[in-house]
């Protein structure tokens, strides 16, 4: 009954654990969740006020598919000011979250059999949308020696005449590492002379620690600018997951037009109220709220890392950004699904198995939760690991 297209989607490995966590919570069990991919903060008041004003003023009609001129100008201004990237407003499309931006881009660009290079560990959605779009994910495994970043040699070795795209995610979900300007330039050099497009997912750009600097892939050279589709949104940095706001920008007008056409025949414009609510965030008026959340995340990262030092058998690298720890469990278990399931069942601690991100031997723990939960959760993880029997 179902289309062949839809059947290529893999059922989420993590779904069973999420369902179990919900079931346990519903039956009154004390479950601490470290699996959420979203900030636990409320959306800043200035955003809410902009939305309330838009509702009161009746800003409730269809808009242009890509977004209102005012919104596109705001995205354009943000990319110029913060990312040193100059796009025409006609190069920009706003979408129903960055996931939708990615979906539209892969749908617009990929033909059957086109290869897309995706470094692992990866955000779970990339290979699935690539497959759904007819593409072939080419997974390149990375490890701790390169902070889970693909090296220029690995990229070069993965290129074939069928390579259409290369996905970069910095800071990374699930590892939190960022590519420096030099690293991006070196990767860009490998692509020179090819027609490979780069998809640069910059969702976590504002959640960065230790004074590190974020660099947009498209900003490192003229060549990279011309081949890169920049993807971003407000879900993580401004705590607006439920509002659904993402965008893409790309100097290749053909791609942008195809995305607008696809969106015009599917979702049309994004929610009109969200378009108004996004303006203060894009214009810099929510910067102090964003910084307050970033500082909280940095404090929690340091707390979680210091507590993990006491958990013998597990190890974790210090992430540069985002709000995840990608914990190495290899000395304790070779089966991350089993490990995470038992951790949940026995200790009421919900995490995500590394295999879901393409890297067995790890678990992802989100520190987008209170310090109290972090302290209690890692205490339980320590007890669990100390008595763990494979
Ligand atoms: C790396 C990465 N990109 C994109 C997204 C999509 O975010 P949204 O669709 O909420 O904008 C997420 C969300 O988890 C993510 O982790």
PDB file of C-alpha atoms and ligand atoms in Angstrom, residues 97-99 123 126 169 173 201 203-204 235-236 244, ligand 1:
ATOM      1  CA  UNK A  97      12.099  24.928  10.864  1.00  0.00           C
ATOM      2  CA  UNK A  98      15.571  24.080   9.586  1.00  0.00           C
ATOM      3  CA  UNK A  99      14.471  20.471   9.163  1.00  0.00           C
ATOM      4  CA  UNK A 123      22.223  14.326  13.181  1.00  0.00           C
ATOM      5  CA  UNK A 126      20.291  13.787   7.296  1.00  0.00           C
ATOM      6  CA  UNK A 169      27.172  20.535  10.732  1.00  0.00           C
ATOM      7  CA  UNK A 173      24.714  17.538  17.014  1.00  0.00           C
ATOM      8  CA  UNK A 201      23.789  23.377   8.948  1.00  0.00           C
ATOM      9  CA  UNK A 203      21.704  25.596  13.897  1.00  0.00           C
ATOM     10  CA  UNK A 204      23.852  25.748  17.027  1.00  0.00           C
ATOM     11  CA  UNK A 235      14.913  26.735  17.484  1.00  0.00           C
ATOM     12  CA  UNK A 236      18.041  26.196  19.543  1.00  0.00           C
ATOM     13  CA  UNK A 244       8.983  26.484  13.617  1.00  0.00           C
TER      14      UNK A 244
HETATM   15  C1  LIG B   1      21.799  19.773  13.670  1.00  0.00           C
HETATM   16  C2  LIG B   1      20.361  20.135  13.594  1.00  0.00           C
HETATM   17  N1  LIG B   1      19.926  20.728  12.476  1.00  0.00           N
HETATM   18  C3  LIG B   1      18.640  21.075  12.333  1.00  0.00           C
HETATM   19  C4  LIG B   1      17.718  20.825  13.325  1.00  0.00           C
HETATM   20  C5  LIG B   1      16.284  21.197  13.055  1.00  0.00           C
HETATM   21  O1  LIG B   1      15.785  22.175  13.851  1.00  0.00           O
HETATM   22  P1  LIG B   1      14.377  22.857  13.557  1.00  0.00           P
HETATM   23  O2  LIG B   1      13.672  22.087  12.524  1.00  0.00           O
HETATM   24  O3  LIG B   1      13.670  22.867  14.861  1.00  0.00           O
HETATM   25  O4  LIG B   1      14.699  24.252  13.074  1.00  0.00           O
HETATM   26  C6  LIG B   1      18.114  20.190  14.504  1.00  0.00           C
HETATM   27  C7  LIG B   1      17.143  19.831  15.551  1.00  0.00           C
HETATM   28  O5  LIG B   1      17.322  18.937  16.339  1.00  0.00           O
HETATM   29  C8  LIG B   1      19.479  19.841  14.642  1.00  0.00           C
HETATM   30  O6  LIG B   1      19.941  19.249  15.748  1.00  0.00           O
END
